[in-house]
PDB file of C-alpha atoms in Angstrom:
ATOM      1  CA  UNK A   1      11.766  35.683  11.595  1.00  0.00           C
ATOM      2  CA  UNK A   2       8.620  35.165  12.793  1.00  0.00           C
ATOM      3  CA  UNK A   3       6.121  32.064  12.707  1.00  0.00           C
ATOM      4  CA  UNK A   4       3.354  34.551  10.650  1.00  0.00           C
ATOM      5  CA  UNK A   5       6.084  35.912   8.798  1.00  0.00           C
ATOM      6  CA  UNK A   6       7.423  32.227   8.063  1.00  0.00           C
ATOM      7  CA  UNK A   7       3.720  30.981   7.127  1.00  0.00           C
ATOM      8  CA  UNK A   8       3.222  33.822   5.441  1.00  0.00           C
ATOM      9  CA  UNK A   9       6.285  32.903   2.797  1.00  0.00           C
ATOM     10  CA  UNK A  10       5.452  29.633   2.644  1.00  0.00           C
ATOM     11  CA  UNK A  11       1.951  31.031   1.504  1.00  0.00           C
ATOM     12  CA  UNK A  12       3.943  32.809  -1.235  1.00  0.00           C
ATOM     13  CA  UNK A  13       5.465  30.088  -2.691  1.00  0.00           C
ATOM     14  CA  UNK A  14       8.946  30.020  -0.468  1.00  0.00           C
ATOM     15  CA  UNK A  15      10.216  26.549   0.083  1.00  0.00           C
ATOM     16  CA  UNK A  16       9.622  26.098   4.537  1.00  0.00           C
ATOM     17  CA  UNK A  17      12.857  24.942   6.086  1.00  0.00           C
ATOM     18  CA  UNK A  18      13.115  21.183   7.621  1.00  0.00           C
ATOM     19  CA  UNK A  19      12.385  23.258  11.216  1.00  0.00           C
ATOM     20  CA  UNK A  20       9.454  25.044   9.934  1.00  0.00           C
ATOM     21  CA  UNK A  21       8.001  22.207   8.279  1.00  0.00           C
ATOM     22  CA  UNK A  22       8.249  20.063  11.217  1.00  0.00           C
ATOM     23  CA  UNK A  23       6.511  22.642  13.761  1.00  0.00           C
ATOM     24  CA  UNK A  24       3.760  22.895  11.432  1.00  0.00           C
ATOM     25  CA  UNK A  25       3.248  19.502  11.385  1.00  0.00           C
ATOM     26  CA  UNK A  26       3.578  19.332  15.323  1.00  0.00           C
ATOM     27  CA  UNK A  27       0.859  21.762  15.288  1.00  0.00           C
ATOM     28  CA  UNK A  28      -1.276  20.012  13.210  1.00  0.00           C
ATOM     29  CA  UNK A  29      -1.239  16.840  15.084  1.00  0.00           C
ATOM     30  CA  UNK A  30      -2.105  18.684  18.322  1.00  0.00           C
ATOM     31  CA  UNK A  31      -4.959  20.282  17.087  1.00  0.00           C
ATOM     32  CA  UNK A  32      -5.681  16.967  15.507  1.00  0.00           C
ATOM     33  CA  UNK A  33      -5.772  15.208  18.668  1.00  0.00           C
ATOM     34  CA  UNK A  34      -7.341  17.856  20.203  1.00  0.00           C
ATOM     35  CA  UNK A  35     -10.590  17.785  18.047  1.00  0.00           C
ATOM     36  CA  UNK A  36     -10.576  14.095  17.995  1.00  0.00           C
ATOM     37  CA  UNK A  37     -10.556  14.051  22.134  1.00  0.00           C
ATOM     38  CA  UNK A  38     -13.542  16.490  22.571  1.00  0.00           C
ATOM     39  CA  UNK A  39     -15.828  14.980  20.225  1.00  0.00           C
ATOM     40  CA  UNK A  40     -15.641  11.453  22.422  1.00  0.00           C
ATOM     41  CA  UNK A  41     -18.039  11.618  25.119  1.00  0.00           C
ATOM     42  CA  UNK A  42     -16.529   9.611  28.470  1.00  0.00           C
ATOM     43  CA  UNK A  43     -19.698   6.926  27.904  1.00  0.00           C
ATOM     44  CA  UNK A  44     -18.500   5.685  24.901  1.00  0.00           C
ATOM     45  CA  UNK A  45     -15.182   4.277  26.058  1.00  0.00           C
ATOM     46  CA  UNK A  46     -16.461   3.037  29.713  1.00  0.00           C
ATOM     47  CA  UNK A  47     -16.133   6.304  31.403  1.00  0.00           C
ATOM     48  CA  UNK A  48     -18.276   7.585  34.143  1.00  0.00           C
ATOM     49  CA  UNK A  49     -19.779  11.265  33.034  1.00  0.00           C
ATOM     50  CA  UNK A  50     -19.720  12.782  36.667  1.00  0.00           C
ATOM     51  CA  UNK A  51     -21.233  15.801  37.177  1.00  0.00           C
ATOM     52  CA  UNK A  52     -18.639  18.702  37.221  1.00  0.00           C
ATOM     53  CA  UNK A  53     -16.979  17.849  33.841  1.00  0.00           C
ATOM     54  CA  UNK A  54     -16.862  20.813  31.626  1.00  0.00           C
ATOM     55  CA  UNK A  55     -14.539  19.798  29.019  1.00  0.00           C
ATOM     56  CA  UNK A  56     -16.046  18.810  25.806  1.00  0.00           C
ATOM     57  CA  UNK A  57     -15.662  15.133  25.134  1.00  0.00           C
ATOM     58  CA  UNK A  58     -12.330  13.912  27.075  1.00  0.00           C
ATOM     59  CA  UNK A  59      -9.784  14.987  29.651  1.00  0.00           C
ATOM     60  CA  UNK A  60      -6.147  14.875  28.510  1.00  0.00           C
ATOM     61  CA  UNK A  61      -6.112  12.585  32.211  1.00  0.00           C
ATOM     62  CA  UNK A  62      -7.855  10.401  30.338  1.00  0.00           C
ATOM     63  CA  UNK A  63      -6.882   9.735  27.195  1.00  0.00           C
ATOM     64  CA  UNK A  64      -3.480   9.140  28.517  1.00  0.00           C
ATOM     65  CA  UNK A  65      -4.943   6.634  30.784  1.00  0.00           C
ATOM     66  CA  UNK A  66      -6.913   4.963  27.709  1.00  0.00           C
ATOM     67  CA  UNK A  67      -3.322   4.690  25.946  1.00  0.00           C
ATOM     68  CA  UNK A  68      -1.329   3.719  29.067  1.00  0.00           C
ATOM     69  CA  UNK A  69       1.042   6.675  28.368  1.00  0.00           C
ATOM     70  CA  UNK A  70       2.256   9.592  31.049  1.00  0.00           C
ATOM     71  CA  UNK A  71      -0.154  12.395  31.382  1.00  0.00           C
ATOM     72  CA  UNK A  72       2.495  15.190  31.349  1.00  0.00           C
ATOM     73  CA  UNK A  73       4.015  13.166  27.970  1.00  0.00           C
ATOM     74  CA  UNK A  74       0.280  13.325  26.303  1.00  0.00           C
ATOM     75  CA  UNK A  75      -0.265  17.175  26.997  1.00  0.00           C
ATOM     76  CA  UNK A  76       3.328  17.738  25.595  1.00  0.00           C
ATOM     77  CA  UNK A  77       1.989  16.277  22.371  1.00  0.00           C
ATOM     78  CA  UNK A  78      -1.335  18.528  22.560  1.00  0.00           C
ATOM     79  CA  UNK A  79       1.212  21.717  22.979  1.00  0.00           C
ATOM     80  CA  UNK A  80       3.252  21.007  20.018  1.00  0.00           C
ATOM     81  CA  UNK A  81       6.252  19.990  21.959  1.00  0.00           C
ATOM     82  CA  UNK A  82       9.303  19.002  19.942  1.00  0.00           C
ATOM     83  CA  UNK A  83       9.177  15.300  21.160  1.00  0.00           C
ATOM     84  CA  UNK A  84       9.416  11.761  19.454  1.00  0.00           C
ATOM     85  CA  UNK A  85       6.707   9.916  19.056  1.00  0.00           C
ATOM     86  CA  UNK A  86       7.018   5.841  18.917  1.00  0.00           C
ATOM     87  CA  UNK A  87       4.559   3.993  16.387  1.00  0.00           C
ATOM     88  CA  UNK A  88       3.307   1.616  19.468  1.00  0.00           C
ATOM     89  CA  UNK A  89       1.973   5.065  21.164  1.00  0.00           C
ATOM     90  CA  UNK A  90       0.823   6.686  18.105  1.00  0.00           C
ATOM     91  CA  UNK A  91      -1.038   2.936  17.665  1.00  0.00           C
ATOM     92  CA  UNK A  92      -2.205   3.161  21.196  1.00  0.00           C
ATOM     93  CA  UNK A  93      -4.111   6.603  20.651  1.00  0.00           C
ATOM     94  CA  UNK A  94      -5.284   6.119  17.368  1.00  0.00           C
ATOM     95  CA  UNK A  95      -7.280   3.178  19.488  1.00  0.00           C
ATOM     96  CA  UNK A  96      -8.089   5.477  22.313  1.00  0.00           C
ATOM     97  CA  UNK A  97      -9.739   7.941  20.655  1.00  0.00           C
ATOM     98  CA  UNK A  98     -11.617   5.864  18.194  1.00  0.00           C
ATOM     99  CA  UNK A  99     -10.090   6.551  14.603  1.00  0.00           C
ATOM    100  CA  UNK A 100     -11.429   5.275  11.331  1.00  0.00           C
ATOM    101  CA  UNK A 101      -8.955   4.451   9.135  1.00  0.00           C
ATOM    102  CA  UNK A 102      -9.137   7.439   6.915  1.00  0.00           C
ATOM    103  CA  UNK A 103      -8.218   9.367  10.534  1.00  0.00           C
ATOM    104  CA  UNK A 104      -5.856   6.659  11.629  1.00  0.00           C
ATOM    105  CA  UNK A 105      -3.717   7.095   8.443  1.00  0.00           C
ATOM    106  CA  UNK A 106      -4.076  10.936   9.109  1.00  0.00           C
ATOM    107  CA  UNK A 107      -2.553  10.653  12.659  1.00  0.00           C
ATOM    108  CA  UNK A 108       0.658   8.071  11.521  1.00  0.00           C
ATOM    109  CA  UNK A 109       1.400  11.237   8.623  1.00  0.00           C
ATOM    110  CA  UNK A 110       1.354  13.660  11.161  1.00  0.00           C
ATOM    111  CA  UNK A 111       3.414  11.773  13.531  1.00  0.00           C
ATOM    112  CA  UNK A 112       6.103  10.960  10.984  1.00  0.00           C
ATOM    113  CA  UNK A 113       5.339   7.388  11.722  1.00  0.00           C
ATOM    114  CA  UNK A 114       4.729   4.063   9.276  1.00  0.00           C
ATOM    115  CA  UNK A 115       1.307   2.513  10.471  1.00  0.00           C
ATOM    116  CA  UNK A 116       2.358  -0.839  11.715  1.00  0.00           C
ATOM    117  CA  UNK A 117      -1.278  -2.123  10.539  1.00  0.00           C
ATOM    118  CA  UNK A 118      -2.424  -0.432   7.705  1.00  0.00           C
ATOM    119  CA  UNK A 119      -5.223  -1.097   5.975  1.00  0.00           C
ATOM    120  CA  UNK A 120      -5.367  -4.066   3.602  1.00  0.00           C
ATOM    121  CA  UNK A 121      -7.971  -2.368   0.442  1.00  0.00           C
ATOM    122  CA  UNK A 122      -5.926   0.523  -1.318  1.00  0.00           C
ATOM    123  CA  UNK A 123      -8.296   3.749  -1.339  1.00  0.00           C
ATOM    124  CA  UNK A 124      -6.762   4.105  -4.613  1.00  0.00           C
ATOM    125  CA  UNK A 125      -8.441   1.290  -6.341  1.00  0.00           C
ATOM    126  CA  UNK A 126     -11.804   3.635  -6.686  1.00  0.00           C
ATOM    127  CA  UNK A 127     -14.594   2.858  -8.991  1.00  0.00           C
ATOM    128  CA  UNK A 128     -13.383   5.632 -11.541  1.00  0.00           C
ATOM    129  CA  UNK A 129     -10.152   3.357 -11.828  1.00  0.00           C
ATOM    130  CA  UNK A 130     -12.431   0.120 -12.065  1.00  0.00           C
ATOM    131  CA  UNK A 131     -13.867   1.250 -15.189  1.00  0.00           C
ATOM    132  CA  UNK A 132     -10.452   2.706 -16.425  1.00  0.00           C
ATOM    133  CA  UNK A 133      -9.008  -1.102 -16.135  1.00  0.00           C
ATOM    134  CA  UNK A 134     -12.175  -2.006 -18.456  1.00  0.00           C
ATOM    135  CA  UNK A 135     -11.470   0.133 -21.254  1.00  0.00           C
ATOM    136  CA  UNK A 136      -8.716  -0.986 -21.545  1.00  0.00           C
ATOM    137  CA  UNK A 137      -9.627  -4.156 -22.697  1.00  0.00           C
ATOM    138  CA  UNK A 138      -9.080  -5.901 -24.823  1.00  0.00           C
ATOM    139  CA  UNK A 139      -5.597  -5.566 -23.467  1.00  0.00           C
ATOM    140  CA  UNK A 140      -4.703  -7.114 -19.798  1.00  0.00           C
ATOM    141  CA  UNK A 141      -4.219  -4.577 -17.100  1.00  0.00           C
ATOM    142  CA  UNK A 142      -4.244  -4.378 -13.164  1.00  0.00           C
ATOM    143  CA  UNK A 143      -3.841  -2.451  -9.928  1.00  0.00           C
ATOM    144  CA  UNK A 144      -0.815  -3.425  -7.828  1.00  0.00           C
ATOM    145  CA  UNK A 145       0.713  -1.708  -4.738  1.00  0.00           C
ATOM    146  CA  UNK A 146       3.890  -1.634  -3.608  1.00  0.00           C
ATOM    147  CA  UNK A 147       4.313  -5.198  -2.489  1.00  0.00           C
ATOM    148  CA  UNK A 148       2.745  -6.785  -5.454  1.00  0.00           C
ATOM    149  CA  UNK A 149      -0.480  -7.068  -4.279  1.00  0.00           C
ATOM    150  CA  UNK A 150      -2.829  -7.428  -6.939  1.00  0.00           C
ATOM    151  CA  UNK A 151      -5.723  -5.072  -5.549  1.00  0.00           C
ATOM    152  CA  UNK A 152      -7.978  -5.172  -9.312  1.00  0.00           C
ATOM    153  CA  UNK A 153      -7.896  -6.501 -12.858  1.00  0.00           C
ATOM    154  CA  UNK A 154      -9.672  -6.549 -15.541  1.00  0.00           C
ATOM    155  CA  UNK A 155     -10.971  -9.811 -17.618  1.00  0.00           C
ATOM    156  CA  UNK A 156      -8.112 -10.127 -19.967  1.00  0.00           C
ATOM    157  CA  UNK A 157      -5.484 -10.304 -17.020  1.00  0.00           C
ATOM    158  CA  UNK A 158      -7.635 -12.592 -15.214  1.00  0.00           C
ATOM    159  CA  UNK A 159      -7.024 -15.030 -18.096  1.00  0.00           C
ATOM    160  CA  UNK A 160      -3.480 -13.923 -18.899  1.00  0.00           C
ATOM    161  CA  UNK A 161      -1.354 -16.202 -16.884  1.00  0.00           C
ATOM    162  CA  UNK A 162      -3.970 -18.299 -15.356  1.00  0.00           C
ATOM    163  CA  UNK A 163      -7.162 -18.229 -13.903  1.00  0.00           C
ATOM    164  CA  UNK A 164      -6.997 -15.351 -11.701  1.00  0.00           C
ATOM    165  CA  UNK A 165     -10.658 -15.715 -10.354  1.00  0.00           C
ATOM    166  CA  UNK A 166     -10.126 -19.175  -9.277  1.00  0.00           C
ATOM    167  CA  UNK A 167      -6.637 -17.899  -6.826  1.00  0.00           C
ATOM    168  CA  UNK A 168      -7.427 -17.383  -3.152  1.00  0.00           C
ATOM    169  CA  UNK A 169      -7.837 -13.438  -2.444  1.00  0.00           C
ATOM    170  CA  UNK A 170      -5.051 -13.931  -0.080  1.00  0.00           C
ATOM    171  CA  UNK A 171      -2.575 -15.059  -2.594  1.00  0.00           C
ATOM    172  CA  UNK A 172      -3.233 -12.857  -5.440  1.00  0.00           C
ATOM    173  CA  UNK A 173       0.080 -11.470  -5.157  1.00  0.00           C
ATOM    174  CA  UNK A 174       2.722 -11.677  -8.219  1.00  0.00           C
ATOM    175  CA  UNK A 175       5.743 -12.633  -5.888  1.00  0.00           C
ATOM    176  CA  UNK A 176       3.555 -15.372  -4.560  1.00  0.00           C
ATOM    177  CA  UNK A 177       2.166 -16.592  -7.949  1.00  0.00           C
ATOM    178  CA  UNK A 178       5.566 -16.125 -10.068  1.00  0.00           C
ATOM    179  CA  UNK A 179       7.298 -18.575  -7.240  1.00  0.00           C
ATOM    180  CA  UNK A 180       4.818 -20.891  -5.997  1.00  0.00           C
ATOM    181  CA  UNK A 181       1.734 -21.080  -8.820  1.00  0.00           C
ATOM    182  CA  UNK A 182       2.411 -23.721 -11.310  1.00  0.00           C
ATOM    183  CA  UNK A 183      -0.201 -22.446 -13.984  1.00  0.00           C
ATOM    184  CA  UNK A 184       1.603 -18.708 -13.666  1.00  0.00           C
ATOM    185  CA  UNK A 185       5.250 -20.332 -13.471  1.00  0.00           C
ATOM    186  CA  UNK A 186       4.444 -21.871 -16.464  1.00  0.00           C
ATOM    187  CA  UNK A 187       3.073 -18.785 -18.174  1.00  0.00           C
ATOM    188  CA  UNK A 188       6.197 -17.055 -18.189  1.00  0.00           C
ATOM    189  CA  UNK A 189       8.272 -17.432 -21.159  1.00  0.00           C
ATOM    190  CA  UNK A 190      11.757 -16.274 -19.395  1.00  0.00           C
ATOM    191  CA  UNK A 191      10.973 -17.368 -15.673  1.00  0.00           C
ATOM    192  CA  UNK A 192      14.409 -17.202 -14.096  1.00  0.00           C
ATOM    193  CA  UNK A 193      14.887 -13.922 -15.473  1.00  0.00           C
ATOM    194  CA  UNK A 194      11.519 -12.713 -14.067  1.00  0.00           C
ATOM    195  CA  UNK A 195      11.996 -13.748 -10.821  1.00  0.00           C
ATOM    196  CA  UNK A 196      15.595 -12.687 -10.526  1.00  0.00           C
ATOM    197  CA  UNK A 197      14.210  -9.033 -11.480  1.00  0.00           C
ATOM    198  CA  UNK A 198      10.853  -9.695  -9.488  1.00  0.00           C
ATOM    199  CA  UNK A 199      13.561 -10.359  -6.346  1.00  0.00           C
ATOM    200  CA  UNK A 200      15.725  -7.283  -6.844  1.00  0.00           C
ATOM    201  CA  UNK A 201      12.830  -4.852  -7.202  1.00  0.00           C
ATOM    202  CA  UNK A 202      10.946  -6.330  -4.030  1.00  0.00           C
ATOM    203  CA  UNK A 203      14.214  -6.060  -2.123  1.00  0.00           C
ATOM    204  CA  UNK A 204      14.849  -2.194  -3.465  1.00  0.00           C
ATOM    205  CA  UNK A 205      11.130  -1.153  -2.420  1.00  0.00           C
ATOM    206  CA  UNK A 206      11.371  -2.622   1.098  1.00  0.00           C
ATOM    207  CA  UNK A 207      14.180  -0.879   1.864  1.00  0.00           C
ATOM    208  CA  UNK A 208      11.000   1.513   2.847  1.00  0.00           C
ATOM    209  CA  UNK A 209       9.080  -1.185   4.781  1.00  0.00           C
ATOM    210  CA  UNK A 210      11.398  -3.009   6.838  1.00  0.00           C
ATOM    211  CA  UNK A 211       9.266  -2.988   9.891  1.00  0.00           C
ATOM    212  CA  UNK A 212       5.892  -3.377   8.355  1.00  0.00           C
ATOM    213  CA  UNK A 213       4.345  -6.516   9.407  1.00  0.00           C
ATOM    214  CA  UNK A 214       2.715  -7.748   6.229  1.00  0.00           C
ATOM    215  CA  UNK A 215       6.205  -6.763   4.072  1.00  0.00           C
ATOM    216  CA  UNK A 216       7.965  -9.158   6.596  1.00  0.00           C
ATOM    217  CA  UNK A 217       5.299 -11.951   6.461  1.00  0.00           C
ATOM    218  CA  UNK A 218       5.214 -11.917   2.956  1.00  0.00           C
ATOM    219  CA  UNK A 219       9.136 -12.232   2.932  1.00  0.00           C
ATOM    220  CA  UNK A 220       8.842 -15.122   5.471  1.00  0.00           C
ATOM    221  CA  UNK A 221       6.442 -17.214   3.449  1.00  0.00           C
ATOM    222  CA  UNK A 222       8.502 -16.836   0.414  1.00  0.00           C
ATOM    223  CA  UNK A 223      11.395 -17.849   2.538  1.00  0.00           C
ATOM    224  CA  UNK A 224       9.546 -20.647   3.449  1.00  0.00           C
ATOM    225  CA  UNK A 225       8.131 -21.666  -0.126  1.00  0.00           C
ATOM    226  CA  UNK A 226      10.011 -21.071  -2.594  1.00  0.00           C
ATOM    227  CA  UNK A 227      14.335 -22.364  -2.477  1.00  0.00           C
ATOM    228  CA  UNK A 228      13.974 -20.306  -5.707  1.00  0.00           C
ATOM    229  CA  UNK A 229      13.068 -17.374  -4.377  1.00  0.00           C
ATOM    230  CA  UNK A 230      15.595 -17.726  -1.595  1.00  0.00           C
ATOM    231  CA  UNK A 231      18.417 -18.145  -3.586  1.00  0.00           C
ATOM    232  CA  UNK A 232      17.389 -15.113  -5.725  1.00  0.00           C
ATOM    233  CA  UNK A 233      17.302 -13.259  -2.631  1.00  0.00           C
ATOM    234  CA  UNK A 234      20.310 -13.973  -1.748  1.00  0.00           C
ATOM    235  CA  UNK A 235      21.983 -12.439  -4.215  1.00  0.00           C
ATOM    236  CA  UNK A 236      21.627  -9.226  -2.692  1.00  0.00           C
ATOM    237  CA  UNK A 237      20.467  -7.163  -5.900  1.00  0.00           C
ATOM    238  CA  UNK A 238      18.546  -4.035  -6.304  1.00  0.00           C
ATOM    239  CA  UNK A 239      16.891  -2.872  -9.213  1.00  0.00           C
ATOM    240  CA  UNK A 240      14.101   0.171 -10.084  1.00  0.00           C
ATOM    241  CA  UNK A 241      10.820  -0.450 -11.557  1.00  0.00           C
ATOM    242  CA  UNK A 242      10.950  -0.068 -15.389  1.00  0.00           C
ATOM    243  CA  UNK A 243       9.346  -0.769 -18.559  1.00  0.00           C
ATOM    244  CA  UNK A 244      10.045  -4.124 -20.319  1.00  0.00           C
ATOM    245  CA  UNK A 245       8.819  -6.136 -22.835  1.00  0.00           C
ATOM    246  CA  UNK A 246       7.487  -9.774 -21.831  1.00  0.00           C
ATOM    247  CA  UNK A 247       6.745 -12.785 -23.271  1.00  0.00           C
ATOM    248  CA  UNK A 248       3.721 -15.024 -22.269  1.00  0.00           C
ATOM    249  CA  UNK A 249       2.488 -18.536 -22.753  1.00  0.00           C
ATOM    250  CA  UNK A 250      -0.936 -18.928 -22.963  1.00  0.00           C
ATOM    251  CA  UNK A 251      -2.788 -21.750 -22.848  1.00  0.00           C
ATOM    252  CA  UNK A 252      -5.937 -20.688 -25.115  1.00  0.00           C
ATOM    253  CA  UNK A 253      -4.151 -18.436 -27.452  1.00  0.00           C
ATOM    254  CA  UNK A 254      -0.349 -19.182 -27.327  1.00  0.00           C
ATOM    255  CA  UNK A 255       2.408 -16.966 -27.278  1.00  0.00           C
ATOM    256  CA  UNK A 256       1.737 -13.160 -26.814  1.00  0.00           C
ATOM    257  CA  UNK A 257       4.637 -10.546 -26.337  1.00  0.00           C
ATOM    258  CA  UNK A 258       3.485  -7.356 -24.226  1.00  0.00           C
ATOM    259  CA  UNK A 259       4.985  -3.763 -23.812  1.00  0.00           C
ATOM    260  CA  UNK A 260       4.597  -3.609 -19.875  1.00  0.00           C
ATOM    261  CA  UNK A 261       4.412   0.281 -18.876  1.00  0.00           C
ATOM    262  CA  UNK A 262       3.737   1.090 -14.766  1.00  0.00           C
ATOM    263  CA  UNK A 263       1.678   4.509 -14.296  1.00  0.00           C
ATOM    264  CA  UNK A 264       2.163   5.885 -10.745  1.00  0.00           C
ATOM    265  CA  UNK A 265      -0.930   6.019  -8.988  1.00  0.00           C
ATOM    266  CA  UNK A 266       0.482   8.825  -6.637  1.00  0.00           C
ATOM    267  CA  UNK A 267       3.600  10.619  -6.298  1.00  0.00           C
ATOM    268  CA  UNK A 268       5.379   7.669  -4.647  1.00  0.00           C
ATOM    269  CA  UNK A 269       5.960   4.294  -6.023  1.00  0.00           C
ATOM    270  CA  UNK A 270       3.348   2.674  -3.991  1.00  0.00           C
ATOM    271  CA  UNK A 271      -0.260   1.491  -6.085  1.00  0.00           C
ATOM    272  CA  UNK A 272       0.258   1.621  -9.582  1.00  0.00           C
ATOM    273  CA  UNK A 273      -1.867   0.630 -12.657  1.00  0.00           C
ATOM    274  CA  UNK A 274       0.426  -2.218 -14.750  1.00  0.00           C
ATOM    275  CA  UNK A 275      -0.319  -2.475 -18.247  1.00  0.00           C
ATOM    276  CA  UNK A 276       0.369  -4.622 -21.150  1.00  0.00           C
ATOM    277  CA  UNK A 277      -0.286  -3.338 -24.590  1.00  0.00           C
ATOM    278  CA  UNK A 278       0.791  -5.795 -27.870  1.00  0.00           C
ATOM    279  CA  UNK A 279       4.268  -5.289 -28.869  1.00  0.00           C
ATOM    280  CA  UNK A 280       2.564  -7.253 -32.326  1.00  0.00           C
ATOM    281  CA  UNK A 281       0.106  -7.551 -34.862  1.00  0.00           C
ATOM    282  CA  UNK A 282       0.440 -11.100 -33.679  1.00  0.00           C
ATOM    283  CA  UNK A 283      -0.254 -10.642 -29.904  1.00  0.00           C
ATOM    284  CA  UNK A 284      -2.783  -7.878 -30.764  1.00  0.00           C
ATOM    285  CA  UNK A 285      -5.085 -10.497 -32.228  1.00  0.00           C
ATOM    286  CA  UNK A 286      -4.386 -13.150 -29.741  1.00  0.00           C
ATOM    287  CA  UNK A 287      -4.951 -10.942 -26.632  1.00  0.00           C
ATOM    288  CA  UNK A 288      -8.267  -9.986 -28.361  1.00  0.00           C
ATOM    289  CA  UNK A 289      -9.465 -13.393 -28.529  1.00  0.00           C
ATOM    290  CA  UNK A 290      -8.273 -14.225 -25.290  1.00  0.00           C
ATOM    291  CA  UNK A 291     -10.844 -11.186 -24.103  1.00  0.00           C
ATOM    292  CA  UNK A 292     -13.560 -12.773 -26.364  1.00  0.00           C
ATOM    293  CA  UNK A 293     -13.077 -15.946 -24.534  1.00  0.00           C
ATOM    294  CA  UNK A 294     -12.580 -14.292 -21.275  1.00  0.00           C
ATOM    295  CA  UNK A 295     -16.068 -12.604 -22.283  1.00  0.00           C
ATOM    296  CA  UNK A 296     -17.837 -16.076 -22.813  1.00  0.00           C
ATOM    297  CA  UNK A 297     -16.676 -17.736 -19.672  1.00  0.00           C
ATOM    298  CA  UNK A 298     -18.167 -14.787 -17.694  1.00  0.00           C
ATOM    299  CA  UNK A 299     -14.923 -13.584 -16.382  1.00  0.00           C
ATOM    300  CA  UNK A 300     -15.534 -10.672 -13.749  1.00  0.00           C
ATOM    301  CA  UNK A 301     -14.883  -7.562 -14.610  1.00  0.00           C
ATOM    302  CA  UNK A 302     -12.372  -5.582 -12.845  1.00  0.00           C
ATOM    303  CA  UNK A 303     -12.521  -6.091  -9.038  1.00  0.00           C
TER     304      UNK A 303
END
């Protein structure tokens, strides 16, 4: 069969095969790095423009030489050769030829690769979403990714298990907070139960992320931080993200008891929007005063 005849199936709605998908792909990244080498001119990366050059932007010569990789491997890559491509060189062009991050995270997909530095903001968190986390107030709710970042919030879950405003942007991160925070420790009713289940789903999901370098810093300062932590992780357990009912310990209101439900911000289980909606009469009325009071302290809103 051919490759129009393949494309054109695929068109129609026929699954591609793990070969067809792949050459597409192949040919998408060398047409990608084709367009991104021509629109470079040599000036902006320290080149000298000399005066026969009639290639648009680039030579393949010299891109290869900006990413300290072989000529005759680089031009492979711009004809769609069937070759593998190691994160440090995909890393080492993405430099080269001057990628944004929106293009960066375009070149690692194309590549089959996991960006070794991705960006730290989630694209995901956009201002539609912001406003989304304030109506639902009076009820707590957040953005987290994958690792437990918390990326946004809204003013009841700033107040929820402590005062979210007043943590570090760097630490905002549940694993963090549920082992090493005293104010959030002390916020959950079950803690040991929490952070045995907080242990086994971080372990499942980094299956995925072993060689990321903020998943392994992240596991190295818990290492470091927390013997409870370690000794949860040591147990070797995996678990999948589910829906649960918590308890919470507030200090303004008391005791509130919460229907937590995760909706999937994408198709994978990376960002997702966590939310906590009374399991009570009881709670319902305490999480709206805790907004009220969240309102008259001048809590941010979601961000």
């Amino acid at each position: 069969m051919t490759t129009t005849a393949q494309e054109s199936m695929a068109a129609a709605g026929t699954p591609r095969s793990p070969e067809t998908a792949s050459r597409v792909r192949r040919h998408e990244l060398a047409a990608f790095l084709r367009s991104r080498r021509e629109r470079i001119a040599p000036e902006q990366v320290g080149l000298p423009r000399g005066r026969r050059r009639r290639t648009p932007g680039l030579r393949r010569e010299e891109v290869a030489q900006l990413s300290a990789v072989g000529v005759t491997w680089y031009t492979w890559l711009e004809q769609a050769r069937d070759i593998q491509v190691s994160v440090q060189v995909i890393d080492a062009l993405a430099r080269a030829l001057l990628l944004d991050r929106t293009e960066r995270a375009h070149l690692f997909q194309l590549a089959g690769a996991v960006d070794p530095t991705p960006a730290t903001d989630c694209p995901s968190v956009t201002p539609a979403l912001r406003a989304l986390l304030e109506q639902f107030e009076p009820y707590p709710a957040c953005v987290q990714n994958s690792r437990y970042d918390i990326l946004a919030h809204n003013r009841t879950y700033g107040l929820l298990l402590c005062d979210l405003d007043a943590v570090p942007a760097e630490d905002r991160n549940c694993m963090i907070l549920s082992f090493t925070h005293e104010d959030w420790r002390s916020s959950i009713v079950h803690l040991e139960e929490t952070q045995r289940l907080m242990a086994a789903r971080f372990r499942a999901t980094m299956a995925g992320h072993l060689t990321e370098p903020a998943w392994k810093m992240l596991l190295k300062r818990l290492r470091a931080e927390s013997a409870e932590f370690l000794e949860a992780w040591e147990r070797y357990e995996v678990v999948a993200h589910r829906g649960k009912r918590k308890e919470f310990r507030n200090r303004y209101v008391g005791r509130v008891s919460v229907d937590h439900t995760d909706l999937w911000l994408g198709p994978e289980a990376g960002p997702r929007m966590v939310t906590y909606a009374p399991a009570d009469p009881v709670s319902r009325e305490r999480l709206e005063k805790l907004h009220a009071i969240a309102l008259g302290r001048g809590a941010t809103s979601p961000g």
